[in-house]
Amino acid sequence: MALQIVRDELVRGEAKEGDVHSRHTRKLLVILLCFFALPARSFEPVAAKHGMVVSAEPLASEAGLQILKAGGNAVDAAVAVGFALAVTHPVAGNIGGGGFMLIRLADGKSVFVDYREKAPTAASRNMYLDAAGELKPEASTVGALAAGVPGTVAGLALAQQRYGNLGLARVMLPAIVLAEEGFPASYPFSESLRADRDLLDKFEASRRIFLRNGQLYEPGQIFKQPELANTLRQIAREGPKAFYHGAIGAAIVATMQKYHGLITVADLGHYEVKLREPLVGHFRGFTVLTAPPPSSGGVALVEMLNVLEPLDLGTPNSYQSIHLIAEAMRRAYADRAAYLGDSDFVSVPVAGLTSPDYAAQLRHEILQAKAGSPVGAGRPARTEPAQTTHFSVVDEQGNAVSNTYTLNGGYGSGVTVEGAGFLLNNEMDDFAAKPGTPNMFGLVQGEANAIAPDKRPLSSMTPTIVVKDDKLRLVLGSPGGGTIINTVLQVLLDVLVYKMDVREAVTSPRFHHQWMPDELVLEGWGFSADTIDKLNAAGYKTAASRPDERSAARGHIGECQAIETDSNTGWRFGAADPRGDGKAVGY
Ligand code: DON
């Protein structure tokens, strides 16, 4: 009954301001969302016949589910999740960042919505270097100068308008309600604020909103965001022009001026979402739809799958499997560094890198060569906590959405737009601020990813959808900086090769090699001493994944949110990665 009221509210559309009845209903919506959003703790995947939503934060997953039940399709639900995460998961969920949404409709058509941030027009190649040509510490990671022009609002609104069934205001309602009425801080949320307090403390509005001027939110305390609610209401009412051409844009520019950032009214005015063809790969009879440039993720994923296709990969996480997969990883990441960048600005040899002939050459080299390699320059890899976030949605008709979006670092640049209540990204660090020098993820990148005005920084985000015989099979993606691509690869292999169910696959221990530094990083809890000894003896320099020094996360690799569908029965199986606090919900 109560759920019915909530559903009616959503079906009717935006709650009217001042309407006492709808205000009660809104409160009820929050209470119900909180109640249903208790984390799932079963080891089994969540099974549902009609629709499934998996995200990194339970309230946001519930918001998506409510939209599906209110008659929205997968795109409506995904957009609802995207806006809800901006409220309930501000470490990564955002309207001040950017990302990629891969959509596959039930009729087989697919599109890649690229709403990645762009460099401001005033950005320049050496903007983060000092007079001696060295990188200025934190210049590309902290503060307004680190922010690219945000794409999230334009991207989510465009996806919703083109591919959704409901109105934008309707799908934004759960986010607005959560911002307005507040929600109880979870333990991970409270811990992440504590972990990033030094960053947030540097900027007045961030200090006031996220740190309550020093009185940190404890688990269970209600976190309300009236300024953000007002911003979301404006977007719901006026569409993305409120953000790019209206009062919200003016607030962004004012904040830029205060903190010496570069984003101007003109930058916001000419931000453009790009609709691209998904990159398509083939692996053992499956079709893999994934991210084209400006992500490196899809190219590297397809390159690795091509290399691995005919090889006997042994049993999961055995020496043989780790060795062969790690060799594919090293080569794909070396190519990433050399060739990948925004293909609207530089020529990226996508066809060459993803061709089976090229993979055959690499495979030949792997089978001839001894494991391990000379040590290259580079900073030690560290695994990253969930500062980006992924969500997957499948609806009753079989439409599927795989979306990864980000502020880049946890709480992005640390800067909150004054009066508008949302954080800005530090995505400029994804460029090669000094080609050949590692970025915050230890990724070495080349000329193709040098900074240029209006260019998109190279990403590793890899939202992916797998299809077999034209039928949807798997929807997945992950945060994790440079580890994203390898996380997606391993979960995909776990399901398609090792026949794990989706819950086992997202749980299974992971490893990561990104070519430089020459180090094979393994999750500390998941591999036997025998296996590690054998890898060391073969020539690998192994290391246990280490926690990020600023974060409470325990050195996990990635946080995959995945949905598998059984094409015979139509059942959907969802699994949130237990490395995070996410939740799969279905009906
Ligand atoms: O686009 C990228 O590849 C990065 N900005 C992603 C950052 C990330 O995944 C952070 N943490 N988990």
CSV table of N, CA, C and O in Angstrom, one decimal, residues 62-129:
chain,number,residue,atom,x,y,z
A,62,GLU,N,17.5,1.8,-5.0
A,62,GLU,CA,16.0,1.8,-4.8
A,62,GLU,C,15.4,2.9,-5.6
A,62,GLU,O,14.2,2.7,-6.1
A,63,ALA,N,16.0,4.0,-5.7
A,63,ALA,CA,15.4,5.1,-6.6
A,63,ALA,C,15.2,4.6,-8.0
A,63,ALA,O,14.2,4.8,-8.6
A,64,GLY,N,16.2,3.9,-8.5
A,64,GLY,CA,16.1,3.3,-9.9
A,64,GLY,C,15.0,2.3,-10.0
A,64,GLY,O,14.2,2.3,-10.9
A,65,LEU,N,14.9,1.5,-9.0
A,65,LEU,CA,13.8,0.5,-9.0
A,65,LEU,C,12.4,1.1,-9.0
A,65,LEU,O,11.5,0.7,-9.7
A,66,GLN,N,12.3,2.2,-8.1
A,66,GLN,CA,11.0,2.9,-8.1
A,66,GLN,C,10.6,3.4,-9.5
A,66,GLN,O,9.4,3.4,-9.9
A,67,ILE,N,11.6,3.9,-10.2
A,67,ILE,CA,11.3,4.5,-11.5
A,67,ILE,C,10.9,3.3,-12.5
A,67,ILE,O,10.0,3.5,-13.3
A,68,LEU,N,11.6,2.2,-12.4
A,68,LEU,CA,11.2,1.1,-13.2
A,68,LEU,C,9.7,0.7,-12.9
A,68,LEU,O,8.9,0.5,-13.8
A,69,LYS,N,9.4,0.6,-11.6
A,69,LYS,CA,8.0,0.2,-11.3
A,69,LYS,C,7.0,1.3,-11.7
A,69,LYS,O,5.8,0.9,-11.8
A,70,ALA,N,7.5,2.5,-11.8
A,70,ALA,CA,6.5,3.6,-12.2
A,70,ALA,C,6.3,3.7,-13.7
A,70,ALA,O,5.7,4.6,-14.2
A,71,GLY,N,6.9,2.7,-14.4
A,71,GLY,CA,6.7,2.7,-15.9
A,71,GLY,C,7.9,3.2,-16.6
A,71,GLY,O,7.8,3.3,-17.9
A,72,GLY,N,9.0,3.6,-15.9
A,72,GLY,CA,10.2,4.0,-16.6
A,72,GLY,C,10.9,2.8,-17.3
A,72,GLY,O,10.8,1.7,-16.8
A,73,ASN,N,11.7,3.1,-18.3
A,73,ASN,CA,12.5,2.1,-18.8
A,73,ASN,C,13.9,2.1,-18.2
A,73,ASN,O,14.2,2.9,-17.3
A,74,ALA,N,14.8,1.3,-18.7
A,74,ALA,CA,16.2,1.2,-18.1
A,74,ALA,C,16.9,2.6,-18.1
A,74,ALA,O,17.6,2.9,-17.2
A,75,VAL,N,16.7,3.4,-19.2
A,75,VAL,CA,17.4,4.6,-19.3
A,75,VAL,C,16.8,5.6,-18.2
A,75,VAL,O,17.5,6.3,-17.5
A,76,ASP,N,15.4,5.6,-18.1
A,76,ASP,CA,14.8,6.5,-17.1
A,76,ASP,C,15.4,6.1,-15.7
A,76,ASP,O,15.8,7.0,-14.9
A,77,ALA,N,15.5,4.8,-15.4
A,77,ALA,CA,15.9,4.3,-14.1
A,77,ALA,C,17.4,4.7,-13.9
A,77,ALA,O,17.8,5.1,-12.9
A,78,ALA,N,18.2,4.5,-15.0
A,78,ALA,CA,19.6,4.9,-14.9
A,78,ALA,C,19.8,6.3,-14.6
A,78,ALA,O,20.7,6.7,-13.8
A,79,VAL,N,19.0,7.2,-15.2
A,79,VAL,CA,19.2,8.6,-15.0
A,79,VAL,C,18.7,8.9,-13.6
A,79,VAL,O,19.4,9.8,-12.9
A,80,ALA,N,17.7,8.3,-13.1
A,80,ALA,CA,17.3,8.5,-11.7
A,80,ALA,C,18.4,8.1,-10.8
A,80,ALA,O,18.7,8.7,-9.8
A,81,VAL,N,19.1,7.0,-11.1
A,81,VAL,CA,20.2,6.5,-10.2
A,81,VAL,C,21.3,7.5,-10.3
A,81,VAL,O,21.9,7.9,-9.3
A,82,GLY,N,21.6,8.0,-11.5
A,82,GLY,CA,22.7,9.0,-11.6
A,82,GLY,C,22.5,10.2,-10.8
A,82,GLY,O,23.4,10.7,-10.1
A,83,PHE,N,21.3,10.8,-10.8
A,83,PHE,CA,21.0,12.0,-10.0
A,83,PHE,C,20.9,11.6,-8.5
A,83,PHE,O,21.4,12.4,-7.7
A,84,ALA,N,20.4,10.4,-8.2
A,84,ALA,CA,20.3,10.0,-6.8
A,84,ALA,C,21.7,9.9,-6.2
A,84,ALA,O,22.0,10.3,-5.0
A,85,LEU,N,22.6,9.3,-6.9
A,85,LEU,CA,24.0,9.1,-6.4
A,85,LEU,C,24.7,10.4,-6.2
A,85,LEU,O,25.5,10.6,-5.3
A,86,ALA,N,24.3,11.5,-7.0
A,86,ALA,CA,24.9,12.8,-6.7
A,86,ALA,C,24.5,13.3,-5.4
A,86,ALA,O,25.2,14.1,-4.8
A,87,VAL,N,23.4,12.8,-4.8
A,87,VAL,CA,22.9,13.2,-3.5
A,87,VAL,C,23.5,12.3,-2.4
A,87,VAL,O,24.0,12.7,-1.4
A,88,THR,N,23.4,11.0,-2.6
A,88,THR,CA,23.6,10.0,-1.5
A,88,THR,C,25.0,9.5,-1.6
A,88,THR,O,25.5,8.8,-0.6
A,89,HIS,N,25.8,9.7,-2.6
A,89,HIS,CA,27.1,9.1,-2.8
A,89,HIS,C,28.1,10.2,-3.3
A,89,HIS,O,28.7,10.0,-4.4
A,90,PRO,N,28.2,11.3,-2.6
A,90,PRO,CA,28.8,12.5,-3.2
A,90,PRO,C,30.3,12.3,-3.4
A,90,PRO,O,31.0,13.1,-4.1
A,91,VAL,N,30.9,11.2,-2.9
A,91,VAL,CA,32.3,11.0,-3.1
A,91,VAL,C,32.6,10.7,-4.6
A,91,VAL,O,33.7,11.0,-5.1
A,92,ALA,N,31.6,10.3,-5.3
A,92,ALA,CA,31.8,9.9,-6.7
A,92,ALA,C,30.5,10.3,-7.5
A,92,ALA,O,30.6,10.7,-8.7
A,93,GLY,N,29.3,10.1,-7.0
A,93,GLY,CA,28.1,10.4,-7.7
A,93,GLY,C,28.1,11.9,-7.9
A,93,GLY,O,28.6,12.6,-7.0
A,94,ASN,N,27.6,12.4,-9.0
A,94,ASN,CA,27.9,13.8,-9.3
A,94,ASN,C,27.0,14.4,-10.3
A,94,ASN,O,26.4,13.7,-11.1
A,95,ILE,N,26.9,15.8,-10.2
A,95,ILE,CA,26.4,16.5,-11.4
A,95,ILE,C,27.6,17.5,-11.8
A,95,ILE,O,27.4,18.2,-12.8
A,96,GLY,N,28.7,17.5,-11.1
A,96,GLY,CA,29.8,18.3,-11.4
A,96,GLY,C,31.0,17.6,-12.1
A,96,GLY,O,32.1,18.1,-12.1
A,97,GLY,N,30.7,16.4,-12.6
A,97,GLY,CA,31.7,15.6,-13.2
A,97,GLY,C,31.3,15.2,-14.6
A,97,GLY,O,30.7,15.9,-15.3
A,98,GLY,N,31.6,13.9,-14.9
A,98,GLY,CA,31.3,13.4,-16.3
A,98,GLY,C,31.4,11.9,-16.3
A,98,GLY,O,31.8,11.3,-15.4
A,99,GLY,N,31.0,11.4,-17.5
A,99,GLY,CA,31.1,9.9,-17.6
A,99,GLY,C,30.6,9.4,-18.9
A,99,GLY,O,30.5,10.2,-19.9
A,100,PHE,N,30.3,8.1,-18.9
A,100,PHE,CA,29.9,7.4,-20.1
A,100,PHE,C,28.7,6.6,-19.8
A,100,PHE,O,28.7,5.8,-18.9
A,101,MET,N,27.7,6.6,-20.7
A,101,MET,CA,26.5,5.7,-20.6
A,101,MET,C,26.4,4.9,-21.9
A,101,MET,O,26.2,5.4,-22.9
A,102,LEU,N,26.6,3.6,-21.7
A,102,LEU,CA,26.4,2.7,-22.8
A,102,LEU,C,25.0,2.1,-22.7
A,102,LEU,O,24.6,1.5,-21.7
A,103,ILE,N,24.2,2.3,-23.8
A,103,ILE,CA,22.8,1.9,-23.8
A,103,ILE,C,22.7,0.8,-24.9
A,103,ILE,O,23.1,1.0,-26.0
A,104,ARG,N,22.0,-0.3,-24.6
A,104,ARG,CA,21.6,-1.3,-25.6
A,104,ARG,C,20.1,-1.5,-25.5
A,104,ARG,O,19.7,-1.9,-24.4
A,105,LEU,N,19.4,-1.1,-26.5
A,105,LEU,CA,18.0,-1.2,-26.5
A,105,LEU,C,17.5,-2.6,-26.8
A,105,LEU,O,18.3,-3.4,-27.4
A,106,ALA,N,16.3,-3.0,-26.4
A,106,ALA,CA,15.9,-4.3,-26.6
A,106,ALA,C,15.8,-4.7,-28.1
A,106,ALA,O,16.0,-5.9,-28.4
A,107,ASP,N,15.7,-3.7,-29.0
A,107,ASP,CA,15.7,-4.1,-30.4
A,107,ASP,C,17.1,-4.3,-31.0
A,107,ASP,O,17.3,-4.4,-32.2
A,108,GLY,N,18.1,-4.2,-30.1
A,108,GLY,CA,19.5,-4.5,-30.5
A,108,GLY,C,20.3,-3.2,-30.9
A,108,GLY,O,21.5,-3.3,-31.0
A,109,LYS,N,19.6,-2.1,-31.0
A,109,LYS,CA,20.4,-0.8,-31.3
A,109,LYS,C,21.2,-0.4,-30.0
A,109,LYS,O,20.7,-0.6,-28.9
A,110,SER,N,22.3,0.2,-30.3
A,110,SER,CA,23.1,0.6,-29.1
A,110,SER,C,23.7,1.9,-29.4
A,110,SER,O,23.9,2.3,-30.6
A,111,VAL,N,24.0,2.7,-28.3
A,111,VAL,CA,24.7,4.0,-28.4
A,111,VAL,C,25.5,4.2,-27.2
A,111,VAL,O,25.3,3.7,-26.1
A,112,PHE,N,26.6,5.0,-27.4
A,112,PHE,CA,27.5,5.3,-26.3
A,112,PHE,C,27.4,6.8,-26.1
A,112,PHE,O,27.8,7.6,-27.0
A,113,VAL,N,26.8,7.2,-25.0
A,113,VAL,CA,26.6,8.6,-24.6
A,113,VAL,C,27.9,9.1,-23.9
A,113,VAL,O,28.1,8.7,-22.8
A,114,ASP,N,28.7,9.9,-24.6
A,114,ASP,CA,29.9,10.4,-24.0
A,114,ASP,C,29.7,11.8,-23.4
A,114,ASP,O,29.5,12.8,-24.1
A,115,TYR,N,29.6,11.8,-22.1
A,115,TYR,CA,29.4,13.1,-21.4
A,115,TYR,C,30.6,13.4,-20.5
A,115,TYR,O,30.5,13.9,-19.4
A,116,ARG,N,31.8,13.0,-21.1
A,116,ARG,CA,33.1,13.2,-20.4
A,116,ARG,C,33.3,14.7,-20.3
A,116,ARG,O,32.9,15.5,-21.2
A,117,GLU,N,34.0,15.2,-19.2
A,117,GLU,CA,34.4,16.6,-19.1
A,117,GLU,C,35.3,17.0,-20.2
A,117,GLU,O,36.0,16.1,-20.8
A,118,LYS,N,35.3,18.3,-20.5
A,118,LYS,CA,36.2,18.8,-21.5
A,118,LYS,C,37.2,19.8,-20.8
A,118,LYS,O,36.8,20.4,-19.8
A,119,ALA,N,38.4,19.9,-21.4
A,119,ALA,CA,39.3,21.0,-20.9
A,119,ALA,C,38.6,22.3,-21.2
A,119,ALA,O,38.1,22.5,-22.3
A,120,PRO,N,38.7,23.3,-20.3
A,120,PRO,CA,38.3,24.7,-20.6
A,120,PRO,C,39.1,25.2,-21.8
A,120,PRO,O,40.2,24.8,-22.1
A,121,THR,N,38.5,26.2,-22.6
A,121,THR,CA,39.2,26.7,-23.7
A,121,THR,C,40.5,27.4,-23.3
A,121,THR,O,41.5,27.4,-24.1
A,122,ALA,N,40.6,27.9,-22.1
A,122,ALA,CA,41.8,28.6,-21.7
A,122,ALA,C,42.9,27.6,-21.2
A,122,ALA,O,44.0,28.0,-20.8
A,123,ALA,N,42.6,26.3,-21.2
A,123,ALA,CA,43.6,25.3,-20.8
A,123,ALA,C,44.7,25.2,-21.8
A,123,ALA,O,44.5,25.5,-23.0
A,124,SER,N,45.9,24.9,-21.3
A,124,SER,CA,47.0,24.8,-22.2
A,124,SER,C,47.9,23.6,-21.8
A,124,SER,O,47.9,23.2,-20.6
A,125,ARG,N,48.7,23.2,-22.7
A,125,ARG,CA,49.6,22.0,-22.6
A,125,ARG,C,50.4,22.0,-21.3
A,125,ARG,O,50.4,21.0,-20.6
A,126,ASN,N,51.0,23.1,-20.9
A,126,ASN,CA,51.9,23.1,-19.8
A,126,ASN,C,51.3,23.8,-18.6
A,126,ASN,O,52.0,24.3,-17.7
A,127,MET,N,50.0,23.9,-18.5
A,127,MET,CA,49.4,24.7,-17.4
A,127,MET,C,49.7,24.2,-16.0
A,127,MET,O,49.5,24.9,-15.1
A,128,TYR,N,50.1,22.9,-15.9
A,128,TYR,CA,50.4,22.4,-14.5
A,128,TYR,C,51.9,22.3,-14.2
A,128,TYR,O,52.3,21.7,-13.3
A,129,LEU,N,52.7,22.9,-15.1
A,129,LEU,CA,54.2,22.9,-14.9
A,129,LEU,C,54.7,24.2,-14.4
A,129,LEU,O,54.2,25.3,-14.7
